[in-house]
Amino acid sequence: MSHPYYPQDLFIPDYVPNLKSQLELFLIMGGVFVCLATVFYRLGKNSGSPLKFIWFMICGLLHCGFELYYALNVGHIASQNNLLAQLWKEYAKGDSRYVIYDPSLLALEIMTIIIYGPLCFLTAYTIWIKSNKQYFFQLVVSMCHLLSCSLYFLTELPDAAHCHPAYFWGYFLSMNAPWII
């Protein structure tokens, strides 16, 4: 069966195409992010830094939720069609390593699940209670994100074989840029 991933001859066992369109997936994710940002804004509005609180809470959820799904289903995402699998398959158009088993990518994701996610929640908590420790934790988490994004890019960029040319900028680079900037 043909697939939309690069390289085009990549063997993806049991691949099934997404049931939802790219637009539907974007609208669902956008709605989820708006709802989460609203809830976290209400929780963190008295923290003095509600936007930072929102950022670290959403990062924690992405690391401990969305990325955990990847780690638990690595090697099987291509054959699934639940919402999270479809989101990963859409993202994989920019990096097809997410629809196959790639040990270096799995190691990076496990690191973000076990270390970065909980650190993001801890950072959000220190922001929420207005602790001076928030600055230390922000620095640590930011350096961790910079490290993992650098490793992520360095493991793919030398040949960019797993990047669809049209999705390279939109997914691979742009969706990871917030953790670098």
JSON list of C-alpha atoms in Angstrom, two decimals:
[
{"chain": "A", "resi": 1, "resn": "MET", "atom": "CA", "xyz": [0.00, 0.00, 0.00]},
{"chain": "A", "resi": 2, "resn": "SER", "atom": "CA", "xyz": [1.31, 3.46, -0.82]},
{"chain": "A", "resi": 3, "resn": "HIS", "atom": "CA", "xyz": [1.82, 6.05, 1.89]},
{"chain": "A", "resi": 4, "resn": "PRO", "atom": "CA", "xyz": [2.60, 9.79, 2.10]},
{"chain": "A", "resi": 5, "resn": "TYR", "atom": "CA", "xyz": [5.94, 9.41, 3.93]},
{"chain": "A", "resi": 6, "resn": "TYR", "atom": "CA", "xyz": [9.55, 9.84, 2.90]},
{"chain": "A", "resi": 7, "resn": "PRO", "atom": "CA", "xyz": [11.49, 8.11, 1.63]},
{"chain": "A", "resi": 8, "resn": "GLN", "atom": "CA", "xyz": [8.69, 6.97, -0.62]},
{"chain": "A", "resi": 9, "resn": "ASP", "atom": "CA", "xyz": [9.96, 3.40, -0.64]},
{"chain": "A", "resi": 10, "resn": "LEU", "atom": "CA", "xyz": [9.95, 3.24, 3.18]},
{"chain": "A", "resi": 11, "resn": "PHE", "atom": "CA", "xyz": [8.47, -0.06, 4.36]},
{"chain": "A", "resi": 12, "resn": "ILE", "atom": "CA", "xyz": [5.65, 0.63, 6.82]},
{"chain": "A", "resi": 13, "resn": "PRO", "atom": "CA", "xyz": [3.98, -2.63, 7.86]},
{"chain": "A", "resi": 14, "resn": "ASP", "atom": "CA", "xyz": [0.17, -2.58, 8.17]},
{"chain": "A", "resi": 15, "resn": "TYR", "atom": "CA", "xyz": [-0.11, 1.11, 7.23]},
{"chain": "A", "resi": 16, "resn": "VAL", "atom": "CA", "xyz": [-3.66, 2.47, 7.12]},
{"chain": "A", "resi": 17, "resn": "PRO", "atom": "CA", "xyz": [-4.40, 6.03, 5.99]},
{"chain": "A", "resi": 18, "resn": "ASN", "atom": "CA", "xyz": [-5.92, 8.55, 8.37]},
{"chain": "A", "resi": 19, "resn": "LEU", "atom": "CA", "xyz": [-9.69, 8.81, 8.50]},
{"chain": "A", "resi": 20, "resn": "LYS", "atom": "CA", "xyz": [-9.59, 12.51, 9.39]},
{"chain": "A", "resi": 21, "resn": "SER", "atom": "CA", "xyz": [-8.32, 15.21, 7.07]},
{"chain": "A", "resi": 22, "resn": "GLN", "atom": "CA", "xyz": [-5.41, 17.47, 7.89]},
{"chain": "A", "resi": 23, "resn": "LEU", "atom": "CA", "xyz": [-7.87, 20.33, 8.48]},
{"chain": "A", "resi": 24, "resn": "GLU", "atom": "CA", "xyz": [-9.98, 18.25, 10.87]},
{"chain": "A", "resi": 25, "resn": "LEU", "atom": "CA", "xyz": [-6.88, 17.26, 12.86]},
{"chain": "A", "resi": 26, "resn": "PHE", "atom": "CA", "xyz": [-5.70, 20.89, 13.03]},
{"chain": "A", "resi": 27, "resn": "LEU", "atom": "CA", "xyz": [-9.13, 22.05, 14.19]},
{"chain": "A", "resi": 28, "resn": "ILE", "atom": "CA", "xyz": [-9.29, 19.36, 16.86]},
{"chain": "A", "resi": 29, "resn": "MET", "atom": "CA", "xyz": [-5.79, 20.16, 18.14]},
{"chain": "A", "resi": 30, "resn": "GLY", "atom": "CA", "xyz": [-6.48, 23.89, 17.99]},
{"chain": "A", "resi": 31, "resn": "GLY", "atom": "CA", "xyz": [-9.66, 23.39, 20.00]},
{"chain": "A", "resi": 32, "resn": "VAL", "atom": "CA", "xyz": [-7.85, 21.27, 22.57]},
{"chain": "A", "resi": 33, "resn": "PHE", "atom": "CA", "xyz": [-5.09, 23.88, 22.93]},
{"chain": "A", "resi": 34, "resn": "VAL", "atom": "CA", "xyz": [-7.60, 26.74, 23.29]},
{"chain": "A", "resi": 35, "resn": "CYS", "atom": "CA", "xyz": [-9.51, 24.81, 25.97]},
{"chain": "A", "resi": 36, "resn": "LEU", "atom": "CA", "xyz": [-6.33, 23.91, 27.85]},
{"chain": "A", "resi": 37, "resn": "ALA", "atom": "CA", "xyz": [-4.98, 27.46, 27.61]},
{"chain": "A", "resi": 38, "resn": "THR", "atom": "CA", "xyz": [-8.29, 28.80, 28.96]},
{"chain": "A", "resi": 39, "resn": "VAL", "atom": "CA", "xyz": [-8.32, 26.39, 31.89]},
{"chain": "A", "resi": 40, "resn": "PHE", "atom": "CA", "xyz": [-4.65, 26.99, 32.67]},
{"chain": "A", "resi": 41, "resn": "TYR", "atom": "CA", "xyz": [-5.08, 30.75, 32.36]},
{"chain": "A", "resi": 42, "resn": "ARG", "atom": "CA", "xyz": [-7.84, 30.64, 34.96]},
{"chain": "A", "resi": 43, "resn": "LEU", "atom": "CA", "xyz": [-5.68, 28.52, 37.23]},
{"chain": "A", "resi": 44, "resn": "GLY", "atom": "CA", "xyz": [-2.57, 30.63, 36.75]},
{"chain": "A", "resi": 45, "resn": "LYS", "atom": "CA", "xyz": [-3.95, 34.16, 36.37]},
{"chain": "A", "resi": 46, "resn": "ASN", "atom": "CA", "xyz": [-2.93, 35.08, 39.93]},
{"chain": "A", "resi": 47, "resn": "SER", "atom": "CA", "xyz": [0.55, 33.61, 39.54]},
{"chain": "A", "resi": 48, "resn": "GLY", "atom": "CA", "xyz": [2.00, 36.83, 38.19]},
{"chain": "A", "resi": 49, "resn": "SER", "atom": "CA", "xyz": [3.07, 34.95, 35.03]},
{"chain": "A", "resi": 50, "resn": "PRO", "atom": "CA", "xyz": [-0.02, 33.27, 33.59]},
{"chain": "A", "resi": 51, "resn": "LEU", "atom": "CA", "xyz": [1.48, 32.84, 30.11]},
{"chain": "A", "resi": 52, "resn": "LYS", "atom": "CA", "xyz": [4.53, 31.04, 31.49]},
{"chain": "A", "resi": 53, "resn": "PHE", "atom": "CA", "xyz": [2.24, 28.89, 33.63]},
{"chain": "A", "resi": 54, "resn": "ILE", "atom": "CA", "xyz": [0.19, 27.98, 30.54]},
{"chain": "A", "resi": 55, "resn": "TRP", "atom": "CA", "xyz": [3.34, 27.19, 28.53]},
{"chain": "A", "resi": 56, "resn": "PHE", "atom": "CA", "xyz": [4.82, 24.83, 31.10]},
{"chain": "A", "resi": 57, "resn": "MET", "atom": "CA", "xyz": [1.51, 23.08, 31.80]},
{"chain": "A", "resi": 58, "resn": "ILE", "atom": "CA", "xyz": [0.90, 22.46, 28.10]},
{"chain": "A", "resi": 59, "resn": "CYS", "atom": "CA", "xyz": [4.51, 21.30, 27.65]},
{"chain": "A", "resi": 60, "resn": "GLY", "atom": "CA", "xyz": [4.08, 18.90, 30.56]},
{"chain": "A", "resi": 61, "resn": "LEU", "atom": "CA", "xyz": [0.88, 17.51, 29.08]},
{"chain": "A", "resi": 62, "resn": "LEU", "atom": "CA", "xyz": [2.48, 17.11, 25.65]},
{"chain": "A", "resi": 63, "resn": "HIS", "atom": "CA", "xyz": [5.47, 15.29, 27.13]},
{"chain": "A", "resi": 64, "resn": "CYS", "atom": "CA", "xyz": [3.59, 13.10, 29.62]},
{"chain": "A", "resi": 65, "resn": "GLY", "atom": "CA", "xyz": [0.51, 12.51, 27.48]},
{"chain": "A", "resi": 66, "resn": "PHE", "atom": "CA", "xyz": [0.95, 12.85, 23.73]},
{"chain": "A", "resi": 67, "resn": "GLU", "atom": "CA", "xyz": [4.55, 11.63, 23.68]},
{"chain": "A", "resi": 68, "resn": "LEU", "atom": "CA", "xyz": [3.73, 8.83, 26.11]},
{"chain": "A", "resi": 69, "resn": "TYR", "atom": "CA", "xyz": [1.21, 7.56, 23.58]},
{"chain": "A", "resi": 70, "resn": "TYR", "atom": "CA", "xyz": [3.99, 7.45, 20.99]},
{"chain": "A", "resi": 71, "resn": "ALA", "atom": "CA", "xyz": [6.35, 5.54, 23.30]},
{"chain": "A", "resi": 72, "resn": "LEU", "atom": "CA", "xyz": [3.69, 2.98, 24.22]},
{"chain": "A", "resi": 73, "resn": "ASN", "atom": "CA", "xyz": [2.66, 2.45, 20.59]},
{"chain": "A", "resi": 74, "resn": "VAL", "atom": "CA", "xyz": [5.97, 2.82, 18.77]},
{"chain": "A", "resi": 75, "resn": "GLY", "atom": "CA", "xyz": [6.07, 0.62, 15.70]},
{"chain": "A", "resi": 76, "resn": "HIS", "atom": "CA", "xyz": [2.25, 0.29, 15.63]},
{"chain": "A", "resi": 77, "resn": "ILE", "atom": "CA", "xyz": [1.04, 3.85, 15.08]},
{"chain": "A", "resi": 78, "resn": "ALA", "atom": "CA", "xyz": [0.88, 3.41, 11.31]},
{"chain": "A", "resi": 79, "resn": "SER", "atom": "CA", "xyz": [-1.71, 0.65, 11.67]},
{"chain": "A", "resi": 80, "resn": "GLN", "atom": "CA", "xyz": [-3.96, 2.54, 14.12]},
{"chain": "A", "resi": 81, "resn": "ASN", "atom": "CA", "xyz": [-6.65, 5.12, 13.50]},
{"chain": "A", "resi": 82, "resn": "ASN", "atom": "CA", "xyz": [-7.58, 6.51, 16.90]},
{"chain": "A", "resi": 83, "resn": "LEU", "atom": "CA", "xyz": [-7.20, 10.27, 17.27]},
{"chain": "A", "resi": 84, "resn": "LEU", "atom": "CA", "xyz": [-3.71, 10.22, 18.79]},
{"chain": "A", "resi": 85, "resn": "ALA", "atom": "CA", "xyz": [-2.42, 7.81, 16.14]},
{"chain": "A", "resi": 86, "resn": "GLN", "atom": "CA", "xyz": [-3.86, 10.00, 13.40]},
{"chain": "A", "resi": 87, "resn": "LEU", "atom": "CA", "xyz": [-2.16, 13.06, 14.91]},
{"chain": "A", "resi": 88, "resn": "TRP", "atom": "CA", "xyz": [1.17, 11.22, 15.01]},
{"chain": "A", "resi": 89, "resn": "LYS", "atom": "CA", "xyz": [0.71, 9.99, 11.44]},
{"chain": "A", "resi": 90, "resn": "GLU", "atom": "CA", "xyz": [0.02, 13.54, 10.30]},
{"chain": "A", "resi": 91, "resn": "TYR", "atom": "CA", "xyz": [3.12, 14.83, 12.12]},
{"chain": "A", "resi": 92, "resn": "ALA", "atom": "CA", "xyz": [5.12, 11.95, 10.62]},
{"chain": "A", "resi": 93, "resn": "LYS", "atom": "CA", "xyz": [4.68, 13.51, 7.19]},
{"chain": "A", "resi": 94, "resn": "GLY", "atom": "CA", "xyz": [7.46, 15.83, 8.36]},
{"chain": "A", "resi": 95, "resn": "ASP", "atom": "CA", "xyz": [9.48, 13.03, 10.00]},
{"chain": "A", "resi": 96, "resn": "SER", "atom": "CA", "xyz": [8.56, 9.49, 9.01]},
{"chain": "A", "resi": 97, "resn": "ARG", "atom": "CA", "xyz": [10.60, 8.01, 11.85]},
{"chain": "A", "resi": 98, "resn": "TYR", "atom": "CA", "xyz": [7.41, 8.38, 13.90]},
{"chain": "A", "resi": 99, "resn": "VAL", "atom": "CA", "xyz": [5.60, 5.69, 11.89]},
{"chain": "A", "resi": 100, "resn": "ILE", "atom": "CA", "xyz": [8.44, 3.17, 12.06]},
{"chain": "A", "resi": 101, "resn": "TYR", "atom": "CA", "xyz": [10.57, 1.96, 14.95]},
{"chain": "A", "resi": 102, "resn": "ASP", "atom": "CA", "xyz": [13.54, 4.29, 15.41]},
{"chain": "A", "resi": 103, "resn": "PRO", "atom": "CA", "xyz": [15.52, 3.58, 18.60]},
{"chain": "A", "resi": 104, "resn": "SER", "atom": "CA", "xyz": [17.22, 6.99, 18.80]},
{"chain": "A", "resi": 105, "resn": "LEU", "atom": "CA", "xyz": [13.89, 8.78, 18.47]},
{"chain": "A", "resi": 106, "resn": "LEU", "atom": "CA", "xyz": [12.29, 6.51, 21.06]},
{"chain": "A", "resi": 107, "resn": "ALA", "atom": "CA", "xyz": [15.16, 7.23, 23.47]},
{"chain": "A", "resi": 108, "resn": "LEU", "atom": "CA", "xyz": [14.64, 10.98, 23.05]},
{"chain": "A", "resi": 109, "resn": "GLU", "atom": "CA", "xyz": [10.90, 10.65, 23.60]},
{"chain": "A", "resi": 110, "resn": "ILE", "atom": "CA", "xyz": [11.37, 8.51, 26.72]},
{"chain": "A", "resi": 111, "resn": "MET", "atom": "CA", "xyz": [13.74, 11.15, 28.09]},
{"chain": "A", "resi": 112, "resn": "THR", "atom": "CA", "xyz": [11.11, 13.86, 27.56]},
{"chain": "A", "resi": 113, "resn": "ILE", "atom": "CA", "xyz": [8.38, 11.72, 29.13]},
{"chain": "A", "resi": 114, "resn": "ILE", "atom": "CA", "xyz": [10.33, 10.73, 32.24]},
{"chain": "A", "resi": 115, "resn": "ILE", "atom": "CA", "xyz": [12.36, 13.89, 32.86]},
{"chain": "A", "resi": 116, "resn": "TYR", "atom": "CA", "xyz": [11.08, 16.92, 30.95]},
{"chain": "A", "resi": 117, "resn": "GLY", "atom": "CA", "xyz": [7.35, 16.41, 31.46]},
{"chain": "A", "resi": 118, "resn": "PRO", "atom": "CA", "xyz": [7.54, 16.21, 35.26]},
{"chain": "A", "resi": 119, "resn": "LEU", "atom": "CA", "xyz": [10.04, 19.11, 35.27]},
{"chain": "A", "resi": 120, "resn": "CYS", "atom": "CA", "xyz": [7.56, 21.19, 33.27]},
{"chain": "A", "resi": 121, "resn": "PHE", "atom": "CA", "xyz": [4.84, 20.47, 35.83]},
{"chain": "A", "resi": 122, "resn": "LEU", "atom": "CA", "xyz": [7.23, 21.31, 38.67]},
{"chain": "A", "resi": 123, "resn": "THR", "atom": "CA", "xyz": [8.17, 24.55, 36.93]},
{"chain": "A", "resi": 124, "resn": "ALA", "atom": "CA", "xyz": [4.49, 25.44, 36.44]},
{"chain": "A", "resi": 125, "resn": "TYR", "atom": "CA", "xyz": [3.89, 24.75, 40.13]},
{"chain": "A", "resi": 126, "resn": "THR", "atom": "CA", "xyz": [6.75, 27.03, 41.21]},
{"chain": "A", "resi": 127, "resn": "ILE", "atom": "CA", "xyz": [5.32, 29.75, 38.94]},
{"chain": "A", "resi": 128, "resn": "TRP", "atom": "CA", "xyz": [1.85, 29.19, 40.41]},
{"chain": "A", "resi": 129, "resn": "ILE", "atom": "CA", "xyz": [3.07, 29.58, 44.00]},
{"chain": "A", "resi": 130, "resn": "LYS", "atom": "CA", "xyz": [5.30, 32.51, 42.99]},
{"chain": "A", "resi": 131, "resn": "SER", "atom": "CA", "xyz": [8.44, 30.81, 44.25]},
{"chain": "A", "resi": 132, "resn": "ASN", "atom": "CA", "xyz": [11.82, 32.24, 43.36]},
{"chain": "A", "resi": 133, "resn": "LYS", "atom": "CA", "xyz": [12.81, 28.67, 42.42]},
{"chain": "A", "resi": 134, "resn": "GLN", "atom": "CA", "xyz": [10.74, 29.09, 39.25]},
{"chain": "A", "resi": 135, "resn": "TYR", "atom": "CA", "xyz": [13.66, 30.81, 37.54]},
{"chain": "A", "resi": 136, "resn": "PHE", "atom": "CA", "xyz": [16.02, 27.94, 38.25]},
{"chain": "A", "resi": 137, "resn": "PHE", "atom": "CA", "xyz": [13.51, 25.38, 36.98]},
{"chain": "A", "resi": 138, "resn": "GLN", "atom": "CA", "xyz": [12.72, 27.48, 33.91]},
{"chain": "A", "resi": 139, "resn": "LEU", "atom": "CA", "xyz": [16.42, 27.52, 33.08]},
{"chain": "A", "resi": 140, "resn": "VAL", "atom": "CA", "xyz": [16.80, 23.78, 33.62]},
{"chain": "A", "resi": 141, "resn": "VAL", "atom": "CA", "xyz": [13.73, 22.88, 31.54]},
{"chain": "A", "resi": 142, "resn": "SER", "atom": "CA", "xyz": [14.72, 25.32, 28.79]},
{"chain": "A", "resi": 143, "resn": "MET", "atom": "CA", "xyz": [18.21, 23.84, 28.59]},
{"chain": "A", "resi": 144, "resn": "CYS", "atom": "CA", "xyz": [16.73, 20.32, 28.52]},
{"chain": "A", "resi": 145, "resn": "HIS", "atom": "CA", "xyz": [14.42, 21.32, 25.66]},
{"chain": "A", "resi": 146, "resn": "LEU", "atom": "CA", "xyz": [17.32, 22.90, 23.79]},
{"chain": "A", "resi": 147, "resn": "LEU", "atom": "CA", "xyz": [19.35, 19.71, 24.22]},
{"chain": "A", "resi": 148, "resn": "SER", "atom": "CA", "xyz": [16.59, 17.38, 23.08]},
{"chain": "A", "resi": 149, "resn": "CYS", "atom": "CA", "xyz": [15.64, 19.56, 20.09]},
{"chain": "A", "resi": 150, "resn": "SER", "atom": "CA", "xyz": [19.29, 19.74, 19.07]},
{"chain": "A", "resi": 151, "resn": "LEU", "atom": "CA", "xyz": [19.63, 15.97, 19.29]},
{"chain": "A", "resi": 152, "resn": "TYR", "atom": "CA", "xyz": [16.33, 15.53, 17.43]},
{"chain": "A", "resi": 153, "resn": "PHE", "atom": "CA", "xyz": [17.47, 17.79, 14.60]},
{"chain": "A", "resi": 154, "resn": "LEU", "atom": "CA", "xyz": [20.99, 16.36, 14.48]},
{"chain": "A", "resi": 155, "resn": "THR", "atom": "CA", "xyz": [19.72, 12.79, 14.15]},
{"chain": "A", "resi": 156, "resn": "GLU", "atom": "CA", "xyz": [17.60, 13.73, 11.12]},
{"chain": "A", "resi": 157, "resn": "LEU", "atom": "CA", "xyz": [19.19, 16.67, 9.32]},
{"chain": "A", "resi": 158, "resn": "PRO", "atom": "CA", "xyz": [22.36, 15.07, 7.91]},
{"chain": "A", "resi": 159, "resn": "ASP", "atom": "CA", "xyz": [20.40, 13.40, 5.12]},
{"chain": "A", "resi": 160, "resn": "ALA", "atom": "CA", "xyz": [16.80, 14.46, 5.86]},
{"chain": "A", "resi": 161, "resn": "ALA", "atom": "CA", "xyz": [15.68, 11.19, 4.27]},
{"chain": "A", "resi": 162, "resn": "HIS", "atom": "CA", "xyz": [12.63, 10.96, 6.51]},
{"chain": "A", "resi": 163, "resn": "CYS", "atom": "CA", "xyz": [11.33, 14.46, 5.77]},
{"chain": "A", "resi": 164, "resn": "HIS", "atom": "CA", "xyz": [8.70, 15.15, 3.14]},
{"chain": "A", "resi": 165, "resn": "PRO", "atom": "CA", "xyz": [9.95, 18.32, 1.39]},
{"chain": "A", "resi": 166, "resn": "ALA", "atom": "CA", "xyz": [6.63, 20.17, 1.75]},
{"chain": "A", "resi": 167, "resn": "TYR", "atom": "CA", "xyz": [6.26, 19.26, 5.44]},
{"chain": "A", "resi": 168, "resn": "PHE", "atom": "CA", "xyz": [9.88, 19.78, 6.45]},
{"chain": "A", "resi": 169, "resn": "TRP", "atom": "CA", "xyz": [9.39, 23.47, 7.28]},
{"chain": "A", "resi": 170, "resn": "GLY", "atom": "CA", "xyz": [5.82, 23.28, 8.52]},
{"chain": "A", "resi": 171, "resn": "TYR", "atom": "CA", "xyz": [6.09, 20.26, 10.77]},
{"chain": "A", "resi": 172, "resn": "PHE", "atom": "CA", "xyz": [9.68, 19.24, 11.37]},
{"chain": "A", "resi": 173, "resn": "LEU", "atom": "CA", "xyz": [11.13, 22.70, 12.00]},
{"chain": "A", "resi": 174, "resn": "SER", "atom": "CA", "xyz": [8.19, 24.98, 12.85]},
{"chain": "A", "resi": 175, "resn": "MET", "atom": "CA", "xyz": [6.49, 22.67, 15.34]},
{"chain": "A", "resi": 176, "resn": "ASN", "atom": "CA", "xyz": [9.75, 22.22, 17.24]},
{"chain": "A", "resi": 177, "resn": "ALA", "atom": "CA", "xyz": [10.90, 25.85, 17.06]},
{"chain": "A", "resi": 178, "resn": "PRO", "atom": "CA", "xyz": [8.98, 27.04, 20.17]},
{"chain": "A", "resi": 179, "resn": "TRP", "atom": "CA", "xyz": [11.19, 24.85, 22.37]},
{"chain": "A", "resi": 180, "resn": "ILE", "atom": "CA", "xyz": [14.30, 26.45, 20.90]},
{"chain": "A", "resi": 181, "resn": "ILE", "atom": "CA", "xyz": [13.19, 30.08, 20.87]}
]
